[in-house]
Amino acid sequence: MYDKEILSEKVANTIKKMIIDKKLKPGDKLANEIDLTNELNVSRSTVREAIKILVSTNILEVRRGKGTFVSENPGLYKDPLGVCFMDKKNLLKDLYESRLIIEPGICALAAIRATKGNILQLENSYINIKKEILNNIDHTETDIQFHNIIANSSQNPIINRILPIINEGIQEGYKETKDIRESGDTVLYHHGKILEAIKSRNPELARDCMTDHLSYGMEQIVVKLNALK
Amino acid sequence: MYDKEILSEKVANTIKKMIIDKKLKPGDKLANEIDLTNELNVSRSTVREAIKILVSTNILEVRRGKGTFVSENPGLYKDPLGVCFMDKKNLLKDLYESRLIIEPGICALAAIRATKGNILQLENSYINIKKEILNNIDHTETDIQFHNIIANSSQNPIINRILPIINEGIQEGYKETKDIRESGDTVLYHHGKILEAIKSRNPELARDCMTDHLSYGMEQIVVKLNALK
C-alpha cells in the first residue's frame, strides 16, 4: 500500500507541474486517463489515485461524463487555514482582529485601483443588500459578495485569495451574532460610506470607513463575549 | 468508481468531524483502520480512501508502523493560496504589497502581546541572523523564522496561520532578488529596529519599523522589475 501511495503522490506532483508548465487556466481540460497513463508510463489506477489527490486539494475538478478540468481557483482549498479546527471560543474575535489588520489596507488599494466595472459591481451589490434588508431577507451572501468585490478591486491576486479568511469571518459572524446583529440601518450606513469613499477615489477615507465598519462589528463581539462570561 | 469516491469523501468528512468533536490535538493518534471500519460501518478500503483524502489535505499524517495522527497544523495546506499557480511576473511585487498591508499591523500587535518567551526567541533569532551574515551563510530560513516569531507573538491563531503567505513571499524574494539582495548591514539594521520596537512595547514604532523594512524590500523589487522591462 505505501509504495503505491508514494507513487500516486509523485504522479500527482508531475501532473501539477504539467498544469503549471503548460500554463493551463481554470476551466481548461486535462488530458484523459488513457493519454496520461501512456505519457507518464504508470498504471491507470495510479493516474486515478493521482487525480483524486488533485481533486481533494482543489487543483482539479471532475465533471461527470465530461472529463477532468482545472479548478476555478486551483490550489485554493476551502478553509485554507483550517479555521474549523481552531478553538471556537475566541474565533470570532480573532477573525475580526485579522480583518481589522487586513481589510482597511485592501479598501485603500481598491479606492486607487477599482475599475469602472468593479465600481458598477459594488453599486449593484449595495443595492442588493438594501433590497434584502427592506424585504427582511438574510443578506449574508450579498454582504460577503460586497467585500469580495473590494478585494477583487485591489487587482492583487494574493489579496484576492486571502478572501476566504474574510468570508469565513463574516459567515461565522452571522452565525454567532444573530441575537446582537447590527440593525439594517447600521449595515447600510457602513457599506454606503465605504462605497462612496471608493467611488470618490479617496484611499485614506476608504481605509477609515472600513476600519469604522469592522471596529463596530468587533465592539458587538466583545459585548457578546463579556455577556457570556 | 464515482459512488465509491463520493462515499470515501463522506467518510473523510465524518472522520474530520470526529477530530473536531473529540477535540483531538495535533499529534493525537487516530483510531486504527479496523476500529474505524466497525465504527463507521464501511469497508476497510473506504476507510483507507478517506484517510488518503485527509492526508492530502494535511489533516492527518501517517507515521509508518506507528499509525495515523492529527497533523501539526491540521487543515493548513502547503501553499494554501495556490501561489504556485499564479502568474510569476508580478508575483513578488504582489506578495510584498500583501505583506505591506498585513505585517505592520501584526508587528504592532506583537509589541503589545509578545510574552517574555517570544522576546527571547526573537532575540535569539536576531543573533542567528547576525552570525549567518558575518559567516557569509544564507540567512533565508532564519529570516523567515524571525517573522514567524512576530506573527506568533500576536497570540492570534488566524494571523499565525496567515504566515505561509509571508514565508512564501520571503522565499520567493530571495530566489528572485539574489542579484540585488539587501546588504547584510541593511538586513541587520531593519531587523534590529523591529526587535527594539517590540522589546520597548511600542506598537506604533513597531508598525513603522516593519513598514520601513518592507517598503525597502518593495523598492528593490520595483527597481529590478523596471530593469527587466
Short mmCIF file of C-alpha atoms in Angstrom, two decimals:
data_model
loop_
_atom_site.label_atom_id
_atom_site.label_comp_id
_atom_site.label_asym_id
_atom_site.label_seq_id
_atom_site.Cartn_x
_atom_site.Cartn_y
_atom_site.Cartn_z
CA MET A 1 0.00 0.00 0.00
CA TYR A 2 2.69 2.51 0.98
CA ASP A 3 4.74 2.31 -2.22
CA LYS A 4 1.68 2.73 -4.40
CA GLU A 5 0.66 5.70 -2.27
CA ILE A 6 4.05 7.33 -2.73
CA LEU A 7 3.91 6.69 -6.49
CA SER A 8 0.48 8.32 -6.82
CA GLU A 9 1.75 11.33 -4.80
CA LYS A 10 4.65 11.60 -7.23
CA VAL A 11 2.37 11.36 -10.25
CA ALA A 12 0.07 13.97 -8.68
CA ASN A 13 3.06 16.32 -8.40
CA THR A 14 4.02 15.61 -12.00
CA ILE A 15 0.51 16.44 -13.22
CA LYS A 16 0.53 19.60 -11.06
CA LYS A 17 3.83 20.59 -12.67
CA MET A 18 2.33 19.89 -16.13
CA ILE A 19 -0.56 22.26 -15.35
CA ILE A 20 1.88 24.98 -14.28
CA ASP A 21 4.34 24.45 -17.14
CA LYS A 22 1.66 24.25 -19.83
CA LYS A 23 0.02 27.32 -18.21
CA LEU A 24 -3.38 25.62 -18.14
CA LYS A 25 -6.07 28.07 -17.00
CA PRO A 26 -9.08 27.47 -14.74
CA GLY A 27 -11.65 25.51 -16.72
CA ASP A 28 -9.06 24.01 -19.12
CA LYS A 29 -9.48 20.29 -19.75
CA LEU A 30 -6.83 17.83 -18.63
CA ALA A 31 -5.67 15.03 -20.96
CA ASN A 32 -7.77 11.90 -20.44
CA GLU A 33 -6.77 8.96 -18.23
CA ILE A 34 -5.50 6.81 -21.09
CA ASP A 35 -3.29 9.56 -22.53
CA LEU A 36 -1.92 10.35 -19.08
CA THR A 37 -1.26 6.66 -18.48
CA ASN A 38 0.80 6.50 -21.67
CA GLU A 39 2.54 9.83 -21.18
CA LEU A 40 3.54 9.20 -17.57
CA ASN A 41 4.18 5.49 -18.06
CA VAL A 42 2.24 4.40 -14.97
CA SER A 43 -0.84 2.25 -14.43
CA ARG A 44 -4.30 3.63 -14.95
CA SER A 45 -5.12 3.09 -11.28
CA THR A 46 -2.11 5.22 -10.29
CA VAL A 47 -3.33 8.01 -12.58
CA ARG A 48 -6.76 7.74 -10.93
CA GLU A 49 -5.22 7.93 -7.47
CA ALA A 50 -3.18 10.98 -8.52
CA ILE A 51 -6.27 12.71 -9.89
CA LYS A 52 -8.13 12.01 -6.64
CA ILE A 53 -5.31 13.71 -4.71
CA LEU A 54 -5.50 16.73 -7.02
CA VAL A 55 -9.29 16.87 -6.69
CA SER A 56 -9.11 16.77 -2.89
CA THR A 57 -6.66 19.67 -2.91
CA ASN A 58 -8.89 21.63 -5.32
CA ILE A 59 -6.43 21.67 -8.20
CA LEU A 60 -8.69 19.63 -10.47
CA GLU A 61 -12.41 19.01 -10.65
CA VAL A 62 -14.19 16.06 -12.25
CA ARG A 63 -17.29 16.90 -14.28
CA ARG A 64 -19.25 13.71 -14.75
CA GLY A 65 -19.26 12.42 -18.29
CA LYS A 66 -17.22 15.43 -19.43
CA GLY A 67 -13.73 14.88 -18.07
CA THR A 68 -11.27 16.41 -15.64
CA PHE A 69 -10.72 20.18 -15.57
CA VAL A 70 -8.51 22.72 -13.82
CA SER A 71 -10.43 24.20 -10.86
CA GLU A 72 -11.73 27.77 -10.68
CA ASN A 73 -9.06 28.82 -8.14
CA PRO A 74 -6.59 25.95 -8.45
CA GLY A 75 -4.93 25.02 -5.18
CA LEU A 76 -7.15 27.31 -3.15
CA TYR A 77 -8.55 24.93 -0.62
CA LYS A 78 -11.82 25.52 1.17
CA ASP A 79 -11.00 26.85 4.63
CA PRO A 80 -7.30 27.04 3.73
CA LEU A 81 -6.22 27.99 7.22
CA GLY A 82 -8.05 25.11 8.89
CA VAL A 83 -10.29 27.53 10.83
CA CYS A 84 -12.71 24.67 11.54
CA PHE A 85 -10.02 23.03 13.69
CA MET A 86 -9.50 26.10 15.85
CA ASP A 87 -10.81 26.75 19.32
CA LYS A 88 -14.28 28.25 18.82
CA LYS A 89 -14.31 30.39 21.97
CA ASN A 90 -12.30 33.33 20.66
CA LEU A 91 -12.56 32.55 16.95
CA LEU A 92 -14.91 35.37 16.07
CA LYS A 93 -12.76 37.95 17.92
CA ASP A 94 -9.61 36.55 16.29
CA LEU A 95 -11.22 36.71 12.85
CA TYR A 96 -12.38 40.30 13.29
CA GLU A 97 -8.97 41.28 14.65
CA SER A 98 -7.39 39.80 11.49
CA ARG A 99 -9.93 41.58 9.30
CA LEU A 100 -9.14 44.87 11.08
CA ILE A 101 -5.48 44.35 10.20
CA ILE A 102 -6.09 43.29 6.60
CA GLU A 103 -9.24 44.90 5.17
CA PRO A 104 -8.64 48.65 5.68
CA GLY A 105 -5.46 48.41 3.58
CA ILE A 106 -7.31 46.40 0.93
CA CYS A 107 -10.06 49.04 0.85
CA ALA A 108 -7.48 51.82 0.36
CA LEU A 109 -5.98 49.92 -2.60
CA ALA A 110 -9.48 49.42 -4.03
CA ALA A 111 -10.11 53.19 -3.95
CA ILE A 112 -6.99 53.65 -6.09
CA ARG A 113 -7.37 50.71 -8.47
CA ALA A 114 -11.06 49.79 -8.83
CA THR A 115 -12.07 49.64 -12.48
CA LYS A 116 -15.36 51.12 -13.69
CA GLY A 117 -16.61 47.53 -13.84
CA ASN A 118 -15.62 46.92 -10.22
CA ILE A 119 -17.48 50.06 -9.10
CA LEU A 120 -20.60 49.05 -11.02
CA GLN A 121 -20.49 45.62 -9.35
CA LEU A 122 -20.06 47.25 -5.96
CA GLU A 123 -23.01 49.59 -6.55
CA ASN A 124 -25.19 46.65 -7.60
CA SER A 125 -24.12 44.67 -4.57
CA TYR A 126 -25.04 47.61 -2.32
CA ILE A 127 -28.47 47.89 -3.98
CA ASN A 128 -28.99 44.16 -3.41
CA ILE A 129 -28.08 44.42 0.29
CA LYS A 130 -30.59 47.30 0.57
CA LYS A 131 -33.34 45.29 -1.14
CA GLU A 132 -32.73 42.27 1.06
CA ILE A 133 -32.79 44.36 4.24
CA LEU A 134 -36.01 46.14 3.19
CA ASN A 135 -37.62 42.79 2.41
CA ASN A 136 -36.30 41.23 5.61
CA ILE A 137 -34.25 38.64 3.68
CA ASP A 138 -30.93 37.34 5.05
CA HIS A 139 -28.20 39.43 3.39
CA THR A 140 -25.15 37.36 4.50
CA GLU A 141 -24.24 36.15 1.00
CA THR A 142 -24.59 39.60 -0.55
CA ASP A 143 -22.55 41.14 2.28
CA ILE A 144 -19.76 38.61 1.56
CA GLN A 145 -20.01 39.44 -2.14
CA PHE A 146 -19.64 43.17 -1.36
CA HIS A 147 -16.37 42.55 0.48
CA ASN A 148 -15.19 40.14 -2.25
CA ILE A 149 -15.63 42.83 -4.89
CA ILE A 150 -13.48 45.22 -2.82
CA ALA A 151 -10.67 42.64 -2.57
CA ASN A 152 -11.02 41.98 -6.29
CA SER A 153 -10.69 45.71 -6.93
CA SER A 154 -7.20 45.66 -5.38
CA GLN A 155 -6.07 43.87 -8.59
CA ASN A 156 -3.72 41.80 -6.40
CA PRO A 157 -4.24 38.01 -6.75
CA ILE A 158 -2.75 37.28 -3.32
CA ILE A 159 -5.15 39.69 -1.62
CA ASN A 160 -7.98 38.30 -3.70
CA ARG A 161 -7.21 34.83 -2.39
CA ILE A 162 -6.93 35.91 1.23
CA LEU A 163 -10.69 36.43 0.95
CA PRO A 164 -11.77 33.01 2.19
CA ILE A 165 -10.48 34.05 5.59
CA ILE A 166 -12.57 37.19 5.48
CA ASN A 167 -15.62 35.31 4.22
CA GLU A 168 -15.27 32.76 6.92
CA GLY A 169 -15.20 35.70 9.35
CA ILE A 170 -18.44 37.14 8.03
CA GLN A 171 -20.17 33.77 7.97
CA GLU A 172 -19.05 32.88 11.47
CA GLY A 173 -20.00 36.41 12.49
CA TYR A 174 -23.55 35.99 11.32
CA LYS A 175 -23.89 32.56 12.88
CA GLU A 176 -22.67 33.71 16.28
CA THR A 177 -24.17 37.17 16.49
CA LYS A 178 -27.72 36.51 15.34
CA ASP A 179 -29.04 37.89 18.63
CA ILE A 180 -26.96 41.08 18.58
CA ARG A 181 -26.89 41.56 14.84
CA GLU A 182 -26.32 45.06 13.52
CA SER A 183 -29.52 46.80 12.53
CA GLY A 184 -30.27 47.06 8.83
CA ASP A 185 -29.72 50.82 9.09
CA THR A 186 -26.21 50.35 10.50
CA VAL A 187 -25.27 47.84 7.79
CA LEU A 188 -26.45 50.20 5.07
CA TYR A 189 -24.76 53.22 6.68
CA HIS A 190 -21.34 51.50 6.84
CA HIS A 191 -21.48 49.87 3.40
CA GLY A 192 -22.75 53.10 1.86
CA LYS A 193 -19.83 55.07 3.36
CA ILE A 194 -17.32 52.51 2.05
CA LEU A 195 -18.88 52.58 -1.42
CA GLU A 196 -18.77 56.38 -1.55
CA ALA A 197 -15.13 56.52 -0.41
CA ILE A 198 -14.08 54.05 -3.15
CA LYS A 199 -16.13 55.93 -5.75
CA SER A 200 -14.54 59.23 -4.76
CA ARG A 201 -11.08 57.62 -5.19
CA ASN A 202 -10.06 58.57 -1.67
CA PRO A 203 -7.84 55.80 -0.27
CA GLU A 204 -7.46 57.28 3.22
CA LEU A 205 -11.20 57.81 3.59
CA ALA A 206 -11.81 54.28 2.27
CA ARG A 207 -9.34 52.92 4.84
CA ASP A 208 -11.08 54.80 7.67
CA CYS A 209 -14.59 53.75 6.61
CA MET A 210 -13.59 50.08 6.57
CA THR A 211 -11.90 50.48 9.96
CA ASP A 212 -15.10 52.03 11.37
CA HIS A 213 -17.24 49.24 9.92
CA LEU A 214 -15.07 46.46 11.34
CA SER A 215 -14.46 48.22 14.68
CA TYR A 216 -18.21 48.43 15.12
CA GLY A 217 -18.50 44.69 14.42
CA MET A 218 -15.67 44.00 16.85
CA GLU A 219 -17.38 46.03 19.60
CA GLN A 220 -20.52 43.93 19.22
CA ILE A 221 -18.49 40.75 19.55
CA VAL A 222 -16.70 41.95 22.68
CA VAL A 223 -20.06 42.90 24.24
CA LYS A 224 -21.34 39.42 23.49
CA LEU A 225 -18.25 37.62 24.78
CA ASN A 226 -18.41 39.65 28.00
CA ALA A 227 -22.09 38.83 28.44
CA LEU A 228 -21.24 35.12 28.13
CA LYS A 229 -18.64 35.30 30.93
CA MET B 1 -15.93 4.45 -9.30
CA TYR B 2 -17.96 7.63 -8.72
CA ASP B 3 -20.18 6.25 -5.96
CA LYS B 4 -17.23 4.82 -4.08
CA GLU B 5 -15.48 8.17 -4.46
CA ILE B 6 -18.44 10.02 -3.03
CA LEU B 7 -18.63 7.53 -0.15
CA SER B 8 -14.96 7.99 0.74
CA GLU B 9 -15.43 11.80 0.63
CA LYS B 10 -18.36 11.41 3.03
CA VAL B 11 -16.35 9.17 5.35
CA ALA B 12 -13.46 11.66 5.20
CA ASN B 13 -15.86 14.40 6.35
CA THR B 14 -17.16 12.17 9.14
CA ILE B 15 -13.62 11.50 10.38
CA LYS B 16 -12.85 15.23 10.16
CA LYS B 17 -15.95 15.92 12.25
CA MET B 18 -14.82 13.25 14.76
CA ILE B 19 -11.46 15.02 15.12
CA ILE B 20 -13.20 18.36 15.74
CA ASP B 21 -15.89 16.98 18.08
CA LYS B 22 -13.47 14.85 20.13
CA LYS B 23 -11.12 17.89 20.21
CA LEU B 24 -8.16 15.79 19.09
CA LYS B 25 -4.96 17.85 19.19
CA PRO B 26 -2.03 17.86 16.74
CA GLY B 27 -0.06 14.66 17.28
CA ASP B 28 -3.03 12.75 18.75
CA LYS B 29 -3.45 9.25 17.38
CA LEU B 30 -6.48 8.34 15.32
CA ALA B 31 -8.37 5.07 15.97
CA ASN B 32 -6.95 2.28 13.79
CA GLU B 33 -8.43 1.17 10.47
CA ILE B 34 -10.29 -1.83 11.90
CA ASP B 35 -11.93 0.21 14.68
CA LEU B 36 -12.90 2.94 12.18
CA THR B 37 -14.29 0.30 9.81
CA ASN B 38 -16.52 -1.03 12.60
CA GLU B 39 -17.49 2.36 14.00
CA LEU B 40 -18.38 3.89 10.64
CA ASN B 41 -19.85 0.69 9.20
CA VAL B 42 -18.00 0.93 5.87
CA SER B 43 -15.42 -1.24 4.14
CA ARG B 44 -11.76 -1.09 5.09
CA SER B 45 -10.85 0.16 1.60
CA THR B 46 -13.29 3.08 2.00
CA VAL B 47 -11.64 3.99 5.33
CA ARG B 48 -8.26 3.86 3.57
CA GLU B 49 -9.52 6.13 0.78
CA ALA B 50 -10.92 8.56 3.34
CA ILE B 51 -7.62 8.64 5.24
CA LYS B 52 -5.76 9.33 1.98
CA ILE B 53 -8.03 12.32 1.34
CA LEU B 54 -7.34 13.63 4.85
CA VAL B 55 -3.60 13.10 4.42
CA SER B 56 -3.56 15.00 1.13
CA THR B 57 -5.34 17.94 2.78
CA ASN B 58 -2.89 17.84 5.72
CA ILE B 59 -5.45 16.94 8.34
CA LEU B 60 -3.84 13.58 9.12
CA GLU B 61 -0.34 12.19 8.74
CA VAL B 62 0.67 8.54 8.52
CA ARG B 63 3.77 7.54 10.50
CA ARG B 64 4.96 4.22 9.18
CA GLY B 65 4.49 1.34 11.57
CA LYS B 66 3.07 3.71 14.19
CA GLY B 67 -0.36 4.69 12.93
CA THR B 68 -2.29 7.72 11.77
CA PHE B 69 -2.02 11.01 13.67
CA VAL B 70 -3.53 14.50 13.58
CA SER B 71 -1.16 16.84 11.68
CA GLU B 72 0.87 19.63 13.29
CA ASN B 73 -1.36 22.35 11.81
CA PRO B 74 -4.41 20.34 10.75
CA GLY B 75 -6.01 21.60 7.58
CA LEU B 76 -3.23 24.08 6.88
CA TYR B 77 -2.23 23.11 3.40
CA LYS B 78 1.19 23.85 1.98
CA ASP B 79 0.85 26.89 -0.29
CA PRO B 80 -2.78 27.38 0.82
CA LEU B 81 -3.43 30.16 -1.67
CA GLY B 82 -2.14 28.22 -4.66
CA VAL B 83 0.65 30.78 -5.22
CA CYS B 84 2.45 28.24 -7.44
CA PHE B 85 -0.38 28.55 -9.96
CA MET B 86 -0.14 32.33 -10.20
CA ASP B 87 1.47 34.38 -12.91
CA LYS B 88 5.13 34.68 -11.88
CA LYS B 89 5.76 38.07 -13.48
CA ASN B 90 4.29 40.27 -10.77
CA LEU B 91 4.19 37.67 -8.01
CA LEU B 92 6.98 39.14 -5.95
CA LYS B 93 5.50 42.66 -6.10
CA ASP B 94 2.04 41.27 -5.24
CA LEU B 95 3.49 39.34 -2.31
CA TYR B 96 5.33 42.36 -0.91
CA GLU B 97 2.25 44.52 -1.38
CA SER B 98 0.26 41.98 0.65
CA ARG B 99 2.97 41.86 3.29
CA LEU B 100 2.93 45.66 3.49
CA ILE B 101 -0.80 45.52 4.19
CA ILE B 102 -0.62 42.69 6.71
CA GLU B 103 2.70 42.68 8.58
CA PRO B 104 2.89 46.19 10.09
CA GLY B 105 -0.38 45.57 11.97
CA ILE B 106 0.89 42.16 13.10
CA CYS B 107 4.09 43.79 14.35
CA ALA B 108 2.09 46.38 16.34
CA LEU B 109 0.10 43.57 18.00
CA ALA B 110 3.35 41.73 18.77
CA ALA B 111 4.71 44.80 20.58
CA ILE B 112 1.64 44.72 22.83
CA ARG B 113 1.29 40.97 23.35
CA ALA B 114 4.70 39.28 22.99
CA THR B 115 5.47 37.09 26.00
CA LYS B 116 8.92 37.08 27.63
CA GLY B 117 9.44 33.76 25.84
CA ASN B 118 8.55 35.30 22.47
CA ILE B 119 11.05 38.13 23.02
CA LEU B 120 13.79 35.68 23.98
CA GLN B 121 13.09 33.69 20.80
CA LEU B 122 13.17 36.88 18.74
CA GLU B 123 16.50 37.95 20.28
CA ASN B 124 17.99 34.52 19.57
CA SER B 125 16.71 34.64 16.02
CA TYR B 126 18.31 38.07 15.53
CA ILE B 127 21.64 36.78 16.91
CA ASN B 128 21.46 33.84 14.49
CA ILE B 129 20.81 36.12 11.50
CA LYS B 130 23.84 38.18 12.59
CA LYS B 131 26.07 35.09 12.91
CA GLU B 132 25.00 33.81 9.48
CA ILE B 133 25.64 37.17 7.83
CA LEU B 134 29.07 37.50 9.46
CA ASN B 135 29.95 33.96 8.33
CA ASN B 136 28.53 34.54 4.86
CA ILE B 137 25.90 31.79 5.31
CA ASP B 138 22.47 32.05 3.64
CA HIS B 139 20.11 33.51 6.28
CA THR B 140 16.79 32.93 4.46
CA GLU B 141 15.47 30.31 6.88
CA THR B 142 16.39 32.35 9.95
CA ASP B 143 14.85 35.46 8.40
CA ILE B 144 11.60 33.53 7.90
CA GLN B 145 11.81 32.28 11.49
CA PHE B 146 12.22 35.90 12.73
CA HIS B 147 8.98 36.93 11.01
CA ASN B 148 7.21 33.75 12.19
CA ILE B 149 8.02 34.58 15.81
CA ILE B 150 6.50 38.05 15.38
CA ALA B 151 3.26 36.58 14.00
CA ASN B 152 3.27 34.04 16.83
CA SER B 153 3.64 36.90 19.30
CA SER B 154 0.31 38.35 18.14
CA GLN B 155 -1.31 35.42 20.03
CA ASN B 156 -3.92 35.26 17.24
CA PRO B 157 -4.18 31.81 15.59
CA ILE B 158 -5.58 33.24 12.34
CA ILE B 159 -2.67 35.66 11.98
CA ASN B 160 -0.29 32.87 12.91
CA ARG B 161 -1.65 30.79 10.05
CA ILE B 162 -1.50 33.61 7.52
CA LEU B 163 2.28 33.14 7.83
CA PRO B 164 2.72 30.68 4.96
CA ILE B 165 1.86 33.55 2.62
CA ILE B 166 4.52 35.72 4.22
CA ASN B 167 7.05 32.89 4.19
CA GLU B 168 6.34 32.21 0.57
CA GLY B 169 6.99 35.91 -0.01
CA ILE B 170 10.38 35.82 1.67
CA GLN B 171 11.41 32.63 -0.09
CA GLU B 172 10.34 33.90 -3.48
CA GLY B 173 12.02 37.19 -2.63
CA TYR B 174 15.36 35.56 -2.00
CA LYS B 175 15.10 33.39 -5.09
CA GLU B 176 14.33 36.33 -7.37
CA THR B 177 16.49 39.06 -5.86
CA LYS B 178 19.77 37.21 -5.42
CA ASP B 179 21.49 39.80 -7.61
CA ILE B 180 20.09 42.85 -5.84
CA ARG B 181 19.89 41.36 -2.38
CA GLU B 182 19.92 43.74 0.58
CA SER B 183 23.36 44.08 2.13
CA GLY B 184 23.95 42.27 5.40
CA ASP B 185 24.13 45.66 7.14
CA THR B 186 20.69 46.68 5.87
CA VAL B 187 19.13 43.37 6.95
CA LEU B 188 20.61 43.72 10.44
CA TYR B 189 19.62 47.39 10.69
CA HIS B 190 15.94 46.70 9.86
CA HIS B 191 15.58 43.56 11.97
CA GLY B 192 17.38 45.23 14.87
CA LYS B 193 14.99 48.20 14.76
CA ILE B 194 11.95 45.90 14.71
CA LEU B 195 13.30 43.88 17.64
CA GLU B 196 13.94 47.01 19.71
CA ALA B 197 10.47 48.42 18.99
CA ILE B 198 8.81 45.17 20.14
CA LYS B 199 11.04 44.99 23.23
CA SER B 200 10.19 48.59 24.13
CA ARG B 201 6.47 47.71 23.88
CA ASN B 202 5.84 50.49 21.40
CA PRO B 203 3.19 49.33 18.90
CA GLU B 204 3.29 52.41 16.68
CA LEU B 205 7.09 52.31 16.42
CA ALA B 206 6.92 48.56 15.71
CA ARG B 207 4.37 49.21 12.96
CA ASP B 208 6.59 51.90 11.40
CA CYS B 209 9.77 49.79 11.58
CA MET B 210 8.05 46.88 9.80
CA THR B 211 6.67 49.28 7.18
CA ASP B 212 10.18 50.68 6.59
CA HIS B 213 11.66 47.18 6.30
CA LEU B 214 9.07 46.01 3.76
CA SER B 215 8.99 49.29 1.83
CA TYR B 216 12.73 48.95 1.36
CA GLY B 217 12.26 45.39 0.04
CA MET B 218 9.49 46.61 -2.25
CA GLU B 219 11.70 49.39 -3.67
CA GLN B 220 14.34 46.81 -4.59
CA ILE B 221 11.75 44.70 -6.38
CA VAL B 222 10.42 47.66 -8.35
CA VAL B 223 13.98 48.56 -9.39
CA LYS B 224 14.51 45.02 -10.59
CA LEU B 225 11.20 44.79 -12.44
CA ASN B 226 11.94 48.08 -14.19
CA ALA B 227 15.40 46.84 -15.18
CA LEU B 228 13.78 43.75 -16.76
CA LYS B 229 11.45 45.86 -18.90
#
